[in-house]
Amino acid sequence: MTDILLAIIAAIAASASLVLLFVNRAPSALVAFFALWILNQSHYVAFAPGYILTWLVITLIIIALDMMNATAGHFSRTVVAYMLTGSIAGMLCGIAINPAGLIPGSAIGALLAFLAYTRTPAAAKLQFSSSAFIQYFCANGFRIVATTSMVGTLIAAVLARYNASVALNL
């Protein structure tokens, strides 16, 4: 019974982390890490301690970058929606190909979605120069990719638990 409750809490936290991406400087990666850690505490999956530690370090880096980037210029929910959609699509494609491909798939999807957004008329209002383009993508793309990758890890772990054909070496 406790394992089911922990799995439900992890699913709610993972969903909340994706929603928190739409709030500027919200701790979405921290909530996604909490979901990963909670699922690890249940008996559904068992991640290696080094894997959990790696995501903890990435989460702390994202929090530190958000604190240092307090005066970030632009924040657009539309851009985040593009990048999040692309990141989730890339993550799901990466999981479909090979569970190890969820992180690169998420990063490629976010980058392609961001590039697609810069070609829209709405992007002209944000006036992206070359350096602003890179800064904006790094400031928002890193936390989007990390958050969707942690959520993707949860999805892949549950798939591996209930589907013997999915090999997950975490």
XYZ file of C-alpha atoms in Angstrom, residues 14-88:
75
model
C 6.381 14.739 -12.049
C 3.262 16.337 -13.524
C 3.666 19.375 -11.274
C 7.283 19.794 -12.387
C 6.186 20.085 -16.005
C 3.565 22.677 -15.081
C 6.118 24.642 -13.033
C 8.226 25.137 -16.151
C 5.746 27.824 -17.177
C 6.577 29.882 -14.076
C 9.731 31.958 -14.314
C 12.424 30.718 -11.912
C 10.182 28.076 -10.346
C 11.985 25.030 -8.926
C 10.701 22.638 -11.586
C 13.895 20.578 -11.640
C 13.780 20.237 -7.851
C 10.215 18.933 -7.996
C 11.172 16.511 -10.793
C 14.113 15.291 -8.718
C 11.764 14.855 -5.756
C 9.540 12.671 -7.972
C 12.550 10.617 -9.039
C 13.721 10.219 -5.452
C 10.241 9.291 -4.189
C 9.851 6.624 -6.875
C 13.266 5.298 -5.929
C 12.079 4.983 -2.306
C 9.232 2.748 -3.400
C 9.907 -0.842 -4.371
C 8.749 -0.353 -7.952
C 12.163 0.642 -9.248
C 15.663 0.780 -7.849
C 18.000 3.312 -9.394
C 21.715 3.089 -8.761
C 22.894 5.545 -6.077
C 25.235 7.166 -8.591
C 22.315 7.814 -10.926
C 20.332 9.583 -8.209
C 23.450 11.519 -7.191
C 24.010 12.635 -10.793
C 20.489 14.036 -11.043
C 20.922 15.719 -7.659
C 24.063 17.496 -8.883
C 22.300 18.561 -12.097
C 19.352 19.851 -10.058
C 21.659 21.849 -7.778
C 23.428 23.323 -10.818
C 20.082 24.406 -12.272
C 19.068 26.016 -8.973
C 22.414 27.845 -8.773
C 22.116 29.050 -12.371
C 18.587 30.305 -11.723
C 19.817 32.220 -8.687
C 22.713 33.761 -10.633
C 20.477 34.560 -13.578
C 18.084 36.648 -11.467
C 18.083 39.515 -13.926
C 17.299 37.409 -16.981
C 15.730 39.591 -19.620
C 13.045 37.745 -21.489
C 10.700 35.070 -20.258
C 7.941 33.999 -22.578
C 5.450 31.266 -21.800
C 4.988 30.771 -25.533
C 8.669 29.988 -26.007
C 8.569 27.649 -23.013
C 5.512 25.930 -24.501
C 7.355 25.385 -27.790
C 10.481 24.107 -26.054
C 8.555 21.912 -23.611
C 6.505 20.355 -26.392
C 9.619 19.698 -28.443
C 11.479 18.352 -25.444
C 8.663 15.955 -24.511
